[in-house]
Amino acid sequence: MLDAVRPTIAWAQTDSEADRLLDEGIELYRISEWRQALDTWQQALELYRQAGNRTGEAIILGNIGNVYQSVGDYPQALDYQEQSLTLKRELGDRAGEAITLGNIGNVYQVLRDYPQALDHQEQSLALTRELRDRAGAAITLGNIGNLYDVLSDYHQALHYYQHSLVILQALRDRAHT
């Protein structure tokens, strides 16, 4: 009987350690300690994979993609975000899918591939609206506004910014207004 329980305990400990590393990486990322955040999340990724925790794996892959974007390694950023997107779709994590689509759109914007950027942001917006995620929709509307701003289509940029602002004000989200 004890042998049957041990793997469960080991898996729980693995997930617990991976969760701790996830949180530690978030703190490192917040203070722009990119290399340390990346190393920490790589460790967490390995533990989540060992435990078969695909949700944790999908989250970590997206976070690693964000680090690579922060340090300017856009091919790596896209690779990790695409891996995260694939897993989130397999898991049926529609909210996570919306976030990842937005992240991919942001990378394409930096790469000046504006049609791809807009396509991904519009997919993200459609999902956030379907899920009635008003905060997510507001952020995505802002991202689309940024795209139109870069494209010098200021009328469209203003349109999206205003829609985003209305939602954020209704949510009383001072951090994004």
mmCIF file of C-alpha atoms in Angstrom:
data_model
loop_
_atom_site.group_PDB
_atom_site.id
_atom_site.type_symbol
_atom_site.label_atom_id
_atom_site.label_comp_id
_atom_site.label_asym_id
_atom_site.label_seq_id
_atom_site.Cartn_x
_atom_site.Cartn_y
_atom_site.Cartn_z
ATOM 1 C CA MET A 1 0.000 0.000 0.000
ATOM 2 C CA LEU A 2 2.768 2.502 0.811
ATOM 3 C CA ASP A 3 4.421 1.941 -2.566
ATOM 4 C CA ALA A 4 1.227 3.007 -4.302
ATOM 5 C CA VAL A 5 1.124 6.205 -2.265
ATOM 6 C CA ARG A 6 4.755 7.195 -2.806
ATOM 7 C CA PRO A 7 4.419 8.207 -6.463
ATOM 8 C CA THR A 8 1.466 10.419 -5.587
ATOM 9 C CA ILE A 9 3.446 12.100 -2.824
ATOM 10 C CA ALA A 10 6.481 12.496 -5.076
ATOM 11 C CA TRP A 11 4.325 14.025 -7.810
ATOM 12 C CA ALA A 12 2.718 16.385 -5.326
ATOM 13 C CA GLN A 13 6.169 17.435 -4.094
ATOM 14 C CA THR A 14 7.332 17.927 -7.684
ATOM 15 C CA ASP A 15 4.330 20.127 -8.443
ATOM 16 C CA SER A 16 4.812 22.009 -5.179
ATOM 17 C CA GLU A 17 8.456 22.715 -6.015
ATOM 18 C CA ALA A 18 7.521 23.667 -9.575
ATOM 19 C CA ASP A 19 4.830 26.021 -8.232
ATOM 20 C CA ARG A 20 7.401 27.598 -5.907
ATOM 21 C CA LEU A 21 9.777 28.066 -8.839
ATOM 22 C CA LEU A 22 6.961 29.531 -10.928
ATOM 23 C CA ASP A 23 6.292 32.140 -8.230
ATOM 24 C CA GLU A 24 9.996 32.834 -7.764
ATOM 25 C CA GLY A 25 10.376 33.360 -11.505
ATOM 26 C CA ILE A 26 7.466 35.800 -11.513
ATOM 27 C CA GLU A 27 9.170 37.889 -8.832
ATOM 28 C CA LEU A 28 12.465 37.824 -10.745
ATOM 29 C CA TYR A 29 10.679 38.808 -13.948
ATOM 30 C CA ARG A 30 8.961 41.723 -12.194
ATOM 31 C CA ILE A 31 12.352 43.174 -11.210
ATOM 32 C CA SER A 32 13.793 42.574 -14.696
ATOM 33 C CA GLU A 33 16.156 39.777 -13.637
ATOM 34 C CA TRP A 34 15.657 38.055 -16.985
ATOM 35 C CA ARG A 35 18.437 35.453 -16.819
ATOM 36 C CA GLN A 36 17.483 34.354 -13.301
ATOM 37 C CA ALA A 37 13.791 34.222 -14.201
ATOM 38 C CA LEU A 38 14.608 32.139 -17.272
ATOM 39 C CA ASP A 39 16.780 29.709 -15.287
ATOM 40 C CA THR A 40 14.128 29.384 -12.583
ATOM 41 C CA TRP A 41 11.349 28.759 -15.102
ATOM 42 C CA GLN A 42 13.440 26.222 -17.002
ATOM 43 C CA GLN A 43 13.727 24.257 -13.744
ATOM 44 C CA ALA A 44 9.982 24.552 -13.156
ATOM 45 C CA LEU A 45 9.292 23.451 -16.724
ATOM 46 C CA GLU A 46 11.296 20.273 -16.216
ATOM 47 C CA LEU A 47 9.459 19.506 -12.970
ATOM 48 C CA TYR A 48 6.027 20.129 -14.506
ATOM 49 C CA ARG A 49 6.933 17.846 -17.391
ATOM 50 C CA GLN A 50 8.138 15.129 -15.011
ATOM 51 C CA ALA A 51 4.876 15.377 -13.101
ATOM 52 C CA GLY A 52 2.787 15.379 -16.274
ATOM 53 C CA ASN A 53 1.316 18.754 -15.299
ATOM 54 C CA ARG A 54 0.498 20.114 -18.738
ATOM 55 C CA THR A 55 -1.268 23.182 -17.373
ATOM 56 C CA GLY A 56 1.846 24.216 -15.459
ATOM 57 C CA GLU A 57 3.935 23.432 -18.519
ATOM 58 C CA ALA A 58 1.759 25.667 -20.731
ATOM 59 C CA ILE A 59 2.026 28.561 -18.273
ATOM 60 C CA ILE A 60 5.792 28.237 -17.970
ATOM 61 C CA LEU A 61 6.266 28.024 -21.741
ATOM 62 C CA GLY A 62 4.402 31.315 -22.145
ATOM 63 C CA ASN A 63 6.408 32.938 -19.362
ATOM 64 C CA ILE A 64 9.666 31.807 -20.949
ATOM 65 C CA GLY A 65 8.443 33.292 -24.212
ATOM 66 C CA ASN A 66 7.871 36.596 -22.404
ATOM 67 C CA VAL A 67 11.445 36.548 -21.096
ATOM 68 C CA TYR A 68 12.820 35.954 -24.571
ATOM 69 C CA GLN A 69 10.739 38.854 -25.857
ATOM 70 C CA SER A 70 12.056 41.057 -23.042
ATOM 71 C CA VAL A 71 15.673 40.305 -24.010
ATOM 72 C CA GLY A 72 14.994 40.740 -27.722
ATOM 73 C CA ASP A 73 15.236 37.110 -28.842
ATOM 74 C CA TYR A 74 12.052 37.175 -30.893
ATOM 75 C CA PRO A 75 12.413 33.824 -32.701
ATOM 76 C CA GLN A 76 12.748 32.093 -29.316
ATOM 77 C CA ALA A 77 9.859 34.165 -27.944
ATOM 78 C CA LEU A 78 7.629 33.026 -30.805
ATOM 79 C CA ASP A 79 8.736 29.415 -30.451
ATOM 80 C CA TYR A 80 7.863 29.259 -26.746
ATOM 81 C CA GLN A 81 4.608 31.170 -27.186
ATOM 82 C CA GLU A 82 3.554 28.825 -30.009
ATOM 83 C CA GLN A 83 4.328 25.797 -27.802
ATOM 84 C CA SER A 84 2.266 27.357 -25.030
ATOM 85 C CA LEU A 85 -0.601 28.073 -27.441
ATOM 86 C CA THR A 86 -0.634 24.490 -28.692
ATOM 87 C CA LEU A 87 -0.841 23.118 -25.152
ATOM 88 C CA LYS A 88 -3.491 25.603 -24.070
ATOM 89 C CA ARG A 89 -5.627 24.656 -27.049
ATOM 90 C CA GLU A 90 -5.186 20.943 -26.305
ATOM 91 C CA LEU A 91 -6.197 21.585 -22.690
ATOM 92 C CA GLY A 92 -9.199 23.693 -23.667
ATOM 93 C CA ASP A 93 -7.802 26.666 -21.737
ATOM 94 C CA ARG A 94 -9.594 29.379 -23.707
ATOM 95 C CA ALA A 95 -8.600 32.197 -21.353
ATOM 96 C CA GLY A 96 -4.963 31.145 -21.532
ATOM 97 C CA GLU A 97 -5.277 30.852 -25.296
ATOM 98 C CA ALA A 98 -6.497 34.455 -25.506
ATOM 99 C CA ILE A 99 -3.545 35.701 -23.453
ATOM 100 C CA THR A 100 -1.059 33.737 -25.527
ATOM 101 C CA LEU A 101 -2.550 34.955 -28.805
ATOM 102 C CA GLY A 102 -2.071 38.501 -27.538
ATOM 103 C CA ASN A 103 1.518 37.742 -26.549
ATOM 104 C CA ILE A 104 2.213 36.330 -30.008
ATOM 105 C CA GLY A 105 0.633 39.414 -31.547
ATOM 106 C CA ASN A 106 2.936 41.609 -29.473
ATOM 107 C CA VAL A 107 6.007 39.735 -30.735
ATOM 108 C CA TYR A 108 4.861 40.074 -34.335
ATOM 109 C CA GLN A 109 4.370 43.797 -33.773
ATOM 110 C CA VAL A 110 7.970 44.163 -32.616
ATOM 111 C CA LEU A 111 9.036 42.182 -35.689
ATOM 112 C CA ARG A 112 6.994 44.639 -37.813
ATOM 113 C CA ASP A 113 4.844 41.859 -39.193
ATOM 114 C CA TYR A 114 1.710 43.920 -38.725
ATOM 115 C CA PRO A 115 -0.750 41.647 -40.534
ATOM 116 C CA GLN A 116 0.248 38.719 -38.286
ATOM 117 C CA ALA A 117 0.189 40.965 -35.231
ATOM 118 C CA LEU A 118 -3.307 42.220 -36.028
ATOM 119 C CA ASP A 119 -4.577 38.728 -36.835
ATOM 120 C CA HIS A 120 -3.405 37.367 -33.470
ATOM 121 C CA GLN A 121 -4.759 40.356 -31.542
ATOM 122 C CA GLU A 122 -8.132 40.024 -33.269
ATOM 123 C CA GLN A 123 -8.252 36.312 -32.408
ATOM 124 C CA SER A 124 -7.443 37.228 -28.805
ATOM 125 C CA LEU A 125 -10.160 39.880 -28.771
ATOM 126 C CA ALA A 126 -12.752 37.454 -30.146
ATOM 127 C CA LEU A 127 -11.915 34.953 -27.394
ATOM 128 C CA THR A 128 -11.986 37.523 -24.602
ATOM 129 C CA ARG A 129 -15.381 38.703 -25.786
ATOM 130 C CA GLU A 130 -16.666 35.147 -26.065
ATOM 131 C CA LEU A 131 -15.474 34.499 -22.515
ATOM 132 C CA ARG A 132 -16.871 37.833 -21.306
ATOM 133 C CA ASP A 133 -13.394 38.719 -20.027
ATOM 134 C CA ARG A 134 -13.745 42.479 -19.944
ATOM 135 C CA ALA A 135 -10.281 43.138 -18.513
ATOM 136 C CA GLY A 136 -8.683 40.916 -21.147
ATOM 137 C CA ALA A 137 -10.715 42.607 -23.878
ATOM 138 C CA ALA A 138 -9.603 46.035 -22.658
ATOM 139 C CA ILE A 139 -5.949 45.044 -22.750
ATOM 140 C CA THR A 140 -6.338 43.551 -26.221
ATOM 141 C CA LEU A 141 -8.174 46.640 -27.469
ATOM 142 C CA GLY A 142 -5.215 48.677 -26.210
ATOM 143 C CA ASN A 143 -2.813 46.363 -28.036
ATOM 144 C CA ILE A 144 -4.785 46.813 -31.255
ATOM 145 C CA GLY A 145 -4.737 50.571 -30.676
ATOM 146 C CA ASN A 146 -0.950 50.373 -30.351
ATOM 147 C CA LEU A 147 -0.775 48.559 -33.688
ATOM 148 C CA TYR A 148 -2.816 51.207 -35.455
ATOM 149 C CA ASP A 149 -0.709 53.902 -33.798
ATOM 150 C CA VAL A 150 2.474 52.329 -35.204
ATOM 151 C CA LEU A 151 0.781 52.154 -38.600
ATOM 152 C CA SER A 152 -0.027 55.904 -38.319
ATOM 153 C CA ASP A 153 -3.753 55.194 -38.521
ATOM 154 C CA TYR A 154 -4.495 57.509 -35.634
ATOM 155 C CA HIS A 155 -8.246 57.509 -36.123
ATOM 156 C CA GLN A 156 -8.390 53.722 -35.700
ATOM 157 C CA ALA A 157 -5.867 53.845 -32.831
ATOM 158 C CA LEU A 158 -8.013 56.386 -31.004
ATOM 159 C CA HIS A 159 -11.119 54.274 -31.603
ATOM 160 C CA TYR A 160 -9.534 51.209 -29.947
ATOM 161 C CA TYR A 161 -7.953 53.232 -27.140
ATOM 162 C CA GLN A 162 -11.309 54.802 -26.307
ATOM 163 C CA HIS A 163 -13.050 51.426 -26.215
ATOM 164 C CA SER A 164 -10.316 50.097 -23.945
ATOM 165 C CA LEU A 165 -10.552 53.116 -21.647
ATOM 166 C CA VAL A 166 -14.327 52.821 -21.275
ATOM 167 C CA ILE A 167 -13.988 49.205 -20.135
ATOM 168 C CA LEU A 168 -11.070 49.941 -17.800
ATOM 169 C CA GLN A 169 -12.932 52.837 -16.209
ATOM 170 C CA ALA A 170 -15.999 50.643 -15.720
ATOM 171 C CA LEU A 171 -13.755 48.051 -14.067
ATOM 172 C CA ARG A 172 -12.025 50.772 -12.042
ATOM 173 C CA ASP A 173 -8.678 49.484 -13.267
ATOM 174 C CA ARG A 174 -6.347 52.357 -12.451
ATOM 175 C CA ALA A 175 -3.235 50.356 -13.304
ATOM 176 C CA HIS A 176 -4.102 50.285 -17.020
ATOM 177 C CA THR A 177 -5.942 53.623 -17.456
#
